[in-house]
Amino acid sequence: MRINRFLARAGVASRRASDRLIQEGLVRVNGEVATPGVKVDPLVDEVVYQGRVIQDGEPGTYLILNKPPGYLVSAGDPHHRRTVFELLKGVTARVFPVGRLDLDTWGVLLLTNDGDLNFRLTHPRYGVEKVYHARVRGIPHAETLRRLREGVLLEGVQTAPAAARLVQEKDGNGWIELVLHEGRKRQVKQMLAAVGHPIRRLERISFGGLTATGLKPGCWRHLTTGEIQNLRHQVGLS
Ligand code: URA
């Protein structure tokens, strides 16, 4: 089968996104950089992406993890730090994280081997809702919250409209709830730094409406059929 189909089936990315990974030279087949359109035989050929051998497989694994701080969302780390994959005890499928959380961020992380769903859940076009709680230095004024809602400039590009409210004040620090529909790199930290309130603690409370209720930090569970259908529905997959 064609390499892009193999990667999509294995949950690495959608076929289109897999094409881009191949064009960027990030995929190897039997040690050689893969060329677009090359065919692979899953029983014979070894396909490697990001240092991991990719197993052939139909999508079918959907997990939610309550990520503790101190775990990287990455398959491997040259500095040998712990990764979230170490927390997935008992999971045999090769799953991929849906978006990223920073090393020190807590909370909801979805993982799946369904490449099409993964692609759509993280693509700004589908605007899937992500809710964050951030403890920040200082208490943001109403005007600051308005700026967060309307958008701040990050690397010259305005952030999309968001919801922002102060949920708690304690010991001179504020807790802010931010609801985003896009996922730029380190977006919450950058937005709060841009309005003068650096983050002290960051937690993702929900992704696409799914929360980690009942999961202790470091624990995971399979999504229910209803939860999977709901996610697929949100991004136009039936
Ligand atoms: N925004 C950030 O700044 N960090 C995260 O981990 C997630 C969103």
mmCIF file of N, CA and C in Angstrom, residues 19-131:
data_model
loop_
_atom_site.group_PDB
_atom_site.id
_atom_site.type_symbol
_atom_site.label_atom_id
_atom_site.label_comp_id
_atom_site.label_asym_id
_atom_site.label_seq_id
_atom_site.Cartn_x
_atom_site.Cartn_y
_atom_site.Cartn_z
ATOM 1 N N ASP A 19 1.471 13.058 3.753
ATOM 2 C CA ASP A 19 2.203 13.475 2.556
ATOM 3 C C ASP A 19 3.208 14.578 2.889
ATOM 4 N N ARG A 20 2.760 15.485 3.752
ATOM 5 C CA ARG A 20 3.662 16.585 4.119
ATOM 6 C C ARG A 20 4.859 16.057 4.915
ATOM 7 N N LEU A 21 4.594 15.131 5.833
ATOM 8 C CA LEU A 21 5.697 14.563 6.630
ATOM 9 C C LEU A 21 6.717 13.893 5.712
ATOM 10 N N ILE A 22 6.184 13.232 4.665
ATOM 11 C CA ILE A 22 7.077 12.533 3.718
ATOM 12 C C ILE A 22 7.882 13.560 2.921
ATOM 13 N N GLN A 23 7.166 14.598 2.448
ATOM 14 C CA GLN A 23 7.871 15.634 1.665
ATOM 15 C C GLN A 23 8.961 16.305 2.487
ATOM 16 N N GLU A 24 8.714 16.432 3.786
ATOM 17 C CA GLU A 24 9.710 17.079 4.648
ATOM 18 C C GLU A 24 10.859 16.126 5.010
ATOM 19 N N GLY A 25 10.782 14.898 4.513
ATOM 20 C CA GLY A 25 11.876 13.942 4.741
ATOM 21 C C GLY A 25 11.896 13.354 6.140
ATOM 22 N N LEU A 26 10.736 13.340 6.805
ATOM 23 C CA LEU A 26 10.700 12.904 8.203
ATOM 24 C C LEU A 26 10.382 11.414 8.366
ATOM 25 N N VAL A 27 10.122 10.753 7.237
ATOM 26 C CA VAL A 27 9.738 9.341 7.321
ATOM 27 C C VAL A 27 10.798 8.505 6.616
ATOM 28 N N ARG A 28 11.155 7.388 7.223
ATOM 29 C CA ARG A 28 12.161 6.508 6.609
ATOM 30 C C ARG A 28 11.561 5.137 6.364
ATOM 31 N N VAL A 29 11.902 4.540 5.245
ATOM 32 C CA VAL A 29 11.490 3.166 4.961
ATOM 33 C C VAL A 29 12.772 2.359 4.798
ATOM 34 N N ASN A 30 12.915 1.359 5.636
ATOM 35 C CA ASN A 30 14.118 0.515 5.630
ATOM 36 C C ASN A 30 15.401 1.356 5.653
ATOM 37 N N GLY A 31 15.362 2.405 6.470
ATOM 38 C CA GLY A 31 16.569 3.211 6.657
ATOM 39 C C GLY A 31 16.742 4.349 5.669
ATOM 40 N N GLU A 32 15.956 4.345 4.582
ATOM 41 C CA GLU A 32 16.104 5.410 3.565
ATOM 42 C C GLU A 32 14.977 6.419 3.743
ATOM 43 N N VAL A 33 15.279 7.701 3.466
ATOM 44 C CA VAL A 33 14.217 8.716 3.526
ATOM 45 C C VAL A 33 13.157 8.354 2.487
ATOM 46 N N ALA A 34 11.884 8.295 2.935
ATOM 47 C CA ALA A 34 10.801 7.856 2.040
ATOM 48 C C ALA A 34 10.509 8.901 0.978
ATOM 49 N N THR A 35 10.169 8.424 -0.223
ATOM 50 C CA THR A 35 9.770 9.342 -1.294
ATOM 51 C C THR A 35 8.249 9.299 -1.412
ATOM 52 N N PRO A 36 7.622 10.445 -1.813
ATOM 53 C CA PRO A 36 6.170 10.455 -1.916
ATOM 54 C C PRO A 36 5.699 9.349 -2.866
ATOM 55 N N GLY A 37 4.662 8.651 -2.489
ATOM 56 C CA GLY A 37 4.072 7.650 -3.378
ATOM 57 C C GLY A 37 4.706 6.275 -3.274
ATOM 58 N N VAL A 38 5.790 6.176 -2.523
ATOM 59 C CA VAL A 38 6.437 4.863 -2.431
ATOM 60 C C VAL A 38 5.473 3.868 -1.774
ATOM 61 N N LYS A 39 5.565 2.614 -2.227
ATOM 62 C CA LYS A 39 4.668 1.598 -1.651
ATOM 63 C C LYS A 39 5.416 0.812 -0.587
ATOM 64 N N VAL A 40 4.683 0.428 0.454
ATOM 65 C CA VAL A 40 5.313 -0.388 1.500
ATOM 66 C C VAL A 40 4.488 -1.652 1.714
ATOM 67 N N ASP A 41 5.192 -2.688 2.092
ATOM 68 C CA ASP A 41 4.531 -3.931 2.474
ATOM 69 C C ASP A 41 4.668 -4.028 3.991
ATOM 70 N N PRO A 42 3.564 -3.883 4.718
ATOM 71 C CA PRO A 42 3.644 -3.837 6.185
ATOM 72 C C PRO A 42 4.286 -5.081 6.786
ATOM 73 N N LEU A 43 4.248 -6.200 6.069
ATOM 74 C CA LEU A 43 4.824 -7.429 6.620
ATOM 75 C C LEU A 43 6.337 -7.470 6.447
ATOM 76 N N VAL A 44 6.854 -6.658 5.549
ATOM 77 C CA VAL A 44 8.272 -6.756 5.189
ATOM 78 C C VAL A 44 9.046 -5.482 5.539
ATOM 79 N N ASP A 45 8.422 -4.320 5.246
ATOM 80 C CA ASP A 45 9.174 -3.069 5.343
ATOM 81 C C ASP A 45 9.103 -2.461 6.746
ATOM 82 N N GLU A 46 10.205 -1.786 7.110
ATOM 83 C CA GLU A 46 10.226 -1.094 8.398
ATOM 84 C C GLU A 46 10.068 0.405 8.151
ATOM 85 N N VAL A 47 8.984 0.956 8.699
ATOM 86 C CA VAL A 47 8.711 2.390 8.534
ATOM 87 C C VAL A 47 8.974 3.077 9.866
ATOM 88 N N VAL A 48 9.772 4.154 9.830
ATOM 89 C CA VAL A 48 10.138 4.847 11.064
ATOM 90 C C VAL A 48 9.772 6.326 10.938
ATOM 91 N N TYR A 49 9.100 6.837 11.987
ATOM 92 C CA TYR A 49 8.784 8.263 12.052
ATOM 93 C C TYR A 49 9.098 8.723 13.471
ATOM 94 N N GLN A 50 9.829 9.810 13.596
ATOM 95 C CA GLN A 50 10.239 10.352 14.902
ATOM 96 C C GLN A 50 10.916 9.287 15.752
ATOM 97 N N GLY A 51 11.737 8.496 15.123
ATOM 98 C CA GLY A 51 12.493 7.499 15.872
ATOM 99 C C GLY A 51 11.680 6.286 16.305
ATOM 100 N N ARG A 52 10.414 6.207 15.892
ATOM 101 C CA ARG A 52 9.600 5.059 16.310
ATOM 102 C C ARG A 52 9.251 4.206 15.105
ATOM 103 N N VAL A 53 9.352 2.904 15.289
ATOM 104 C CA VAL A 53 8.913 1.992 14.229
ATOM 105 C C VAL A 53 7.390 2.001 14.244
ATOM 106 N N ILE A 54 6.796 2.264 13.097
ATOM 107 C CA ILE A 54 5.339 2.377 13.017
ATOM 108 C C ILE A 54 4.736 1.025 12.662
ATOM 109 N N GLN A 55 3.828 0.586 13.510
ATOM 110 C CA GLN A 55 3.167 -0.699 13.265
ATOM 111 C C GLN A 55 1.954 -0.489 12.374
ATOM 112 N N ASP A 56 1.672 -1.495 11.559
ATOM 113 C CA ASP A 56 0.464 -1.441 10.739
ATOM 114 C C ASP A 56 -0.752 -1.602 11.656
ATOM 115 N N GLY A 57 -1.814 -0.905 11.345
ATOM 116 C CA GLY A 57 -2.984 -1.112 12.199
ATOM 117 C C GLY A 57 -4.151 -0.264 11.810
ATOM 118 N N GLU A 58 -5.337 -0.745 12.104
ATOM 119 C CA GLU A 58 -6.558 0.030 11.884
ATOM 120 C C GLU A 58 -6.769 0.908 13.109
ATOM 121 N N PRO A 59 -7.273 2.152 12.900
ATOM 122 C CA PRO A 59 -7.545 2.983 14.061
ATOM 123 C C PRO A 59 -8.582 2.346 14.957
ATOM 124 N N GLY A 60 -8.468 2.526 16.216
ATOM 125 C CA GLY A 60 -9.455 1.927 17.105
ATOM 126 C C GLY A 60 -9.143 2.158 18.569
ATOM 127 N N THR A 61 -8.104 2.932 18.845
ATOM 128 C CA THR A 61 -7.762 3.181 20.245
ATOM 129 C C THR A 61 -7.857 4.685 20.519
ATOM 130 N N TYR A 62 -8.628 5.012 21.536
ATOM 131 C CA TYR A 62 -8.893 6.415 21.886
ATOM 132 C C TYR A 62 -8.772 6.513 23.402
ATOM 133 N N LEU A 63 -7.821 7.309 23.879
ATOM 134 C CA LEU A 63 -7.555 7.371 25.317
ATOM 135 C C LEU A 63 -7.613 8.804 25.816
ATOM 136 N N ILE A 64 -7.922 8.936 27.099
ATOM 137 C CA ILE A 64 -7.776 10.236 27.766
ATOM 138 C C ILE A 64 -6.844 10.014 28.950
ATOM 139 N N LEU A 65 -5.840 10.881 29.049
ATOM 140 C CA LEU A 65 -4.855 10.800 30.133
ATOM 141 C C LEU A 65 -4.944 12.088 30.941
ATOM 142 N N ASN A 66 -4.864 11.958 32.256
ATOM 143 C CA ASN A 66 -4.729 13.146 33.106
ATOM 144 C C ASN A 66 -3.234 13.353 33.321
ATOM 145 N N LYS A 67 -2.669 14.239 32.510
ATOM 146 C CA LYS A 67 -1.203 14.380 32.498
ATOM 147 C C LYS A 67 -0.709 15.126 33.739
ATOM 148 N N PRO A 68 0.249 14.516 34.441
ATOM 149 C CA PRO A 68 0.904 15.265 35.519
ATOM 150 C C PRO A 68 2.061 16.085 34.946
ATOM 151 N N PRO A 69 2.557 17.082 35.693
ATOM 152 C CA PRO A 69 3.738 17.800 35.196
ATOM 153 C C PRO A 69 4.948 16.871 35.251
ATOM 154 N N GLY A 70 5.973 17.220 34.485
ATOM 155 C CA GLY A 70 7.208 16.425 34.546
ATOM 156 C C GLY A 70 7.273 15.326 33.511
ATOM 157 N N TYR A 71 6.248 15.233 32.664
ATOM 158 C CA TYR A 71 6.240 14.222 31.595
ATOM 159 C C TYR A 71 6.153 14.939 30.247
ATOM 160 N N LEU A 72 7.068 14.577 29.355
ATOM 161 C CA LEU A 72 7.078 15.190 28.022
ATOM 162 C C LEU A 72 6.006 14.558 27.143
ATOM 163 N N VAL A 73 5.377 15.392 26.293
ATOM 164 C CA VAL A 73 4.459 14.837 25.291
ATOM 165 C C VAL A 73 5.279 14.661 24.021
ATOM 166 N N SER A 74 6.021 13.566 23.990
ATOM 167 C CA SER A 74 6.924 13.301 22.869
ATOM 168 C C SER A 74 7.320 11.839 22.939
ATOM 169 N N ALA A 75 7.589 11.272 21.764
ATOM 170 C CA ALA A 75 7.897 9.840 21.744
ATOM 171 C C ALA A 75 9.266 9.548 22.363
ATOM 172 N N GLY A 76 10.169 10.460 22.211
ATOM 173 C CA GLY A 76 11.502 10.202 22.749
ATOM 174 C C GLY A 76 12.183 11.520 23.029
ATOM 175 N N ASP A 77 13.134 11.507 23.927
ATOM 176 C CA ASP A 77 13.776 12.760 24.299
ATOM 177 C C ASP A 77 15.275 12.511 24.415
ATOM 178 N N PRO A 78 16.080 13.322 23.710
ATOM 179 C CA PRO A 78 17.528 13.125 23.781
ATOM 180 C C PRO A 78 18.059 13.289 25.210
ATOM 181 N N HIS A 79 17.331 14.040 26.055
ATOM 182 C CA HIS A 79 17.802 14.252 27.433
ATOM 183 C C HIS A 79 17.266 13.188 28.396
ATOM 184 N N HIS A 80 16.577 12.178 27.823
ATOM 185 C CA HIS A 80 16.081 11.040 28.618
ATOM 186 C C HIS A 80 15.109 11.443 29.716
ATOM 187 N N ARG A 81 14.321 12.500 29.448
ATOM 188 C CA ARG A 81 13.287 12.834 30.434
ATOM 189 C C ARG A 81 12.114 11.875 30.259
ATOM 190 N N ARG A 82 11.271 11.810 31.286
ATOM 191 C CA ARG A 82 10.129 10.892 31.216
ATOM 192 C C ARG A 82 9.129 11.393 30.178
ATOM 193 N N THR A 83 8.442 10.459 29.531
ATOM 194 C CA THR A 83 7.425 10.850 28.559
ATOM 195 C C THR A 83 6.072 10.299 28.981
ATOM 196 N N VAL A 84 5.015 10.880 28.419
ATOM 197 C CA VAL A 84 3.663 10.427 28.788
ATOM 198 C C VAL A 84 3.440 8.958 28.419
ATOM 199 N N PHE A 85 4.230 8.441 27.472
ATOM 200 C CA PHE A 85 4.023 7.049 27.064
ATOM 201 C C PHE A 85 4.339 6.075 28.202
ATOM 202 N N GLU A 86 5.195 6.519 29.124
ATOM 203 C CA GLU A 86 5.495 5.665 30.281
ATOM 204 C C GLU A 86 4.282 5.502 31.189
ATOM 205 N N LEU A 87 3.327 6.398 31.046
ATOM 206 C CA LEU A 87 2.126 6.329 31.901
ATOM 207 C C LEU A 87 1.059 5.414 31.308
ATOM 208 N N LEU A 88 1.246 5.021 30.052
ATOM 209 C CA LEU A 88 0.194 4.245 29.370
ATOM 210 C C LEU A 88 0.395 2.750 29.569
ATOM 211 N N LYS A 89 0.475 2.350 30.802
ATOM 212 C CA LYS A 89 0.689 0.923 31.106
ATOM 213 C C LYS A 89 -0.491 0.111 30.564
ATOM 214 N N GLY A 90 -0.195 -0.972 29.884
ATOM 215 C CA GLY A 90 -1.257 -1.849 29.387
ATOM 216 C C GLY A 90 -1.780 -1.464 28.015
ATOM 217 N N VAL A 91 -1.294 -0.364 27.454
ATOM 218 C CA VAL A 91 -1.755 0.035 26.117
ATOM 219 C C VAL A 91 -0.812 -0.581 25.089
ATOM 220 N N THR A 92 -1.347 -1.421 24.210
ATOM 221 C CA THR A 92 -0.466 -2.071 23.237
ATOM 222 C C THR A 92 -0.468 -1.321 21.903
ATOM 223 N N ALA A 93 -1.565 -0.607 21.598
ATOM 224 C CA ALA A 93 -1.639 0.110 20.316
ATOM 225 C C ALA A 93 -0.657 1.285 20.318
ATOM 226 N N ARG A 94 -0.173 1.632 19.127
ATOM 227 C CA ARG A 94 0.697 2.804 18.971
ATOM 228 C C ARG A 94 -0.179 4.032 18.864
ATOM 229 N N VAL A 95 -0.310 4.760 19.939
ATOM 230 C CA VAL A 95 -1.174 5.942 19.892
ATOM 231 C C VAL A 95 -0.320 7.205 19.806
ATOM 232 N N PHE A 96 -0.944 8.259 19.308
ATOM 233 C CA PHE A 96 -0.250 9.534 19.155
ATOM 234 C C PHE A 96 -1.026 10.603 19.910
ATOM 235 N N PRO A 97 -0.314 11.543 20.542
ATOM 236 C CA PRO A 97 -1.013 12.586 21.284
ATOM 237 C C PRO A 97 -1.778 13.514 20.352
ATOM 238 N N VAL A 98 -2.916 13.981 20.811
ATOM 239 C CA VAL A 98 -3.722 14.950 20.058
ATOM 240 C C VAL A 98 -3.267 16.331 20.529
ATOM 241 N N GLY A 99 -2.378 16.936 19.765
ATOM 242 C CA GLY A 99 -1.794 18.213 20.185
ATOM 243 C C GLY A 99 -0.746 17.976 21.270
ATOM 244 N N ARG A 100 -0.335 19.070 21.872
ATOM 245 C CA ARG A 100 0.768 18.992 22.837
ATOM 246 C C ARG A 100 0.392 19.673 24.144
ATOM 247 N N LEU A 101 1.013 19.232 25.228
ATOM 248 C CA LEU A 101 1.003 19.990 26.480
ATOM 249 C C LEU A 101 2.461 20.148 26.881
ATOM 250 N N ASP A 102 2.800 21.298 27.466
ATOM 251 C CA ASP A 102 4.184 21.515 27.880
ATOM 252 C C ASP A 102 4.555 20.568 29.025
ATOM 253 N N LEU A 103 5.857 20.455 29.247
ATOM 254 C CA LEU A 103 6.375 19.573 30.301
ATOM 255 C C LEU A 103 5.698 19.850 31.651
ATOM 256 N N ASP A 104 5.511 21.137 31.962
ATOM 257 C CA ASP A 104 4.987 21.484 33.297
ATOM 258 C C ASP A 104 3.470 21.667 33.323
ATOM 259 N N THR A 105 2.782 21.366 32.236
ATOM 260 C CA THR A 105 1.328 21.535 32.200
ATOM 261 C C THR A 105 0.627 20.270 32.682
ATOM 262 N N TRP A 106 -0.468 20.476 33.393
ATOM 263 C CA TRP A 106 -1.299 19.381 33.894
ATOM 264 C C TRP A 106 -2.506 19.199 32.977
ATOM 265 N N GLY A 107 -3.172 18.067 33.106
ATOM 266 C CA GLY A 107 -4.539 17.965 32.618
ATOM 267 C C GLY A 107 -4.778 17.084 31.415
ATOM 268 N N VAL A 108 -5.870 17.403 30.723
ATOM 269 C CA VAL A 108 -6.445 16.496 29.719
ATOM 270 C C VAL A 108 -5.569 16.384 28.472
ATOM 271 N N LEU A 109 -5.155 15.152 28.190
ATOM 272 C CA LEU A 109 -4.447 14.865 26.945
ATOM 273 C C LEU A 109 -5.130 13.667 26.299
ATOM 274 N N LEU A 110 -5.585 13.847 25.066
ATOM 275 C CA LEU A 110 -6.166 12.726 24.325
ATOM 276 C C LEU A 110 -5.054 12.069 23.520
ATOM 277 N N LEU A 111 -5.157 10.776 23.327
ATOM 278 C CA LEU A 111 -4.197 10.034 22.485
ATOM 279 C C LEU A 111 -4.986 9.033 21.658
ATOM 280 N N THR A 112 -4.612 8.886 20.403
ATOM 281 C CA THR A 112 -5.340 7.960 19.544
ATOM 282 C C THR A 112 -4.449 7.475 18.407
ATOM 283 N N ASN A 113 -4.885 6.386 17.774
ATOM 284 C CA ASN A 113 -4.221 5.972 16.536
ATOM 285 C C ASN A 113 -5.132 6.241 15.341
ATOM 286 N N ASP A 114 -6.130 7.100 15.541
ATOM 287 C CA ASP A 114 -7.028 7.516 14.456
ATOM 288 C C ASP A 114 -6.489 8.827 13.876
ATOM 289 N N GLY A 115 -5.713 8.714 12.816
ATOM 290 C CA GLY A 115 -5.002 9.865 12.259
ATOM 291 C C GLY A 115 -5.923 10.952 11.733
ATOM 292 N N ASP A 116 -7.046 10.563 11.117
ATOM 293 C CA ASP A 116 -7.957 11.578 10.575
ATOM 294 C C ASP A 116 -8.578 12.392 11.700
ATOM 295 N N LEU A 117 -9.009 11.692 12.735
ATOM 296 C CA LEU A 117 -9.617 12.415 13.858
ATOM 297 C C LEU A 117 -8.569 13.304 14.532
ATOM 298 N N ASN A 118 -7.380 12.781 14.733
ATOM 299 C CA ASN A 118 -6.307 13.547 15.369
ATOM 300 C C ASN A 118 -6.048 14.848 14.592
ATOM 301 N N PHE A 119 -5.926 14.712 13.280
ATOM 302 C CA PHE A 119 -5.653 15.880 12.431
ATOM 303 C C PHE A 119 -6.738 16.941 12.616
ATOM 304 N N ARG A 120 -7.994 16.492 12.570
ATOM 305 C CA ARG A 120 -9.092 17.469 12.648
ATOM 306 C C ARG A 120 -9.213 18.088 14.039
ATOM 307 N N LEU A 121 -8.970 17.293 15.059
ATOM 308 C CA LEU A 121 -9.114 17.836 16.422
ATOM 309 C C LEU A 121 -8.114 18.955 16.694
ATOM 310 N N THR A 122 -6.986 18.929 15.975
ATOM 311 C CA THR A 122 -5.958 19.937 16.239
ATOM 312 C C THR A 122 -5.919 21.027 15.165
ATOM 313 N N HIS A 123 -6.727 20.888 14.110
ATOM 314 C CA HIS A 123 -6.692 21.885 13.038
ATOM 315 C C HIS A 123 -7.595 23.061 13.391
ATOM 316 N N PRO A 124 -7.074 24.304 13.297
ATOM 317 C CA PRO A 124 -7.891 25.455 13.708
ATOM 318 C C PRO A 124 -9.209 25.574 12.938
ATOM 319 N N ARG A 125 -9.260 24.999 11.734
ATOM 320 C CA ARG A 125 -10.493 25.101 10.938
ATOM 321 C C ARG A 125 -11.697 24.512 11.687
ATOM 322 N N TYR A 126 -11.447 23.484 12.472
ATOM 323 C CA TYR A 126 -12.561 22.817 13.160
ATOM 324 C C TYR A 126 -12.860 23.439 14.524
ATOM 325 N N GLY A 127 -11.950 24.285 14.998
ATOM 326 C CA GLY A 127 -12.215 25.109 16.190
ATOM 327 C C GLY A 127 -12.646 24.357 17.432
ATOM 328 N N VAL A 128 -12.078 23.186 17.653
ATOM 329 C CA VAL A 128 -12.489 22.393 18.826
ATOM 330 C C VAL A 128 -12.104 23.149 20.113
ATOM 331 N N GLU A 129 -13.030 23.113 21.075
ATOM 332 C CA GLU A 129 -12.859 23.916 22.286
ATOM 333 C C GLU A 129 -11.877 23.283 23.276
ATOM 334 N N LYS A 130 -10.966 24.132 23.779
ATOM 335 C CA LYS A 130 -10.039 23.703 24.827
ATOM 336 C C LYS A 130 -10.162 24.683 25.990
ATOM 337 N N VAL A 131 -10.340 24.162 27.185
ATOM 338 C CA VAL A 131 -10.496 25.030 28.356
ATOM 339 C C VAL A 131 -9.273 24.888 29.248
#
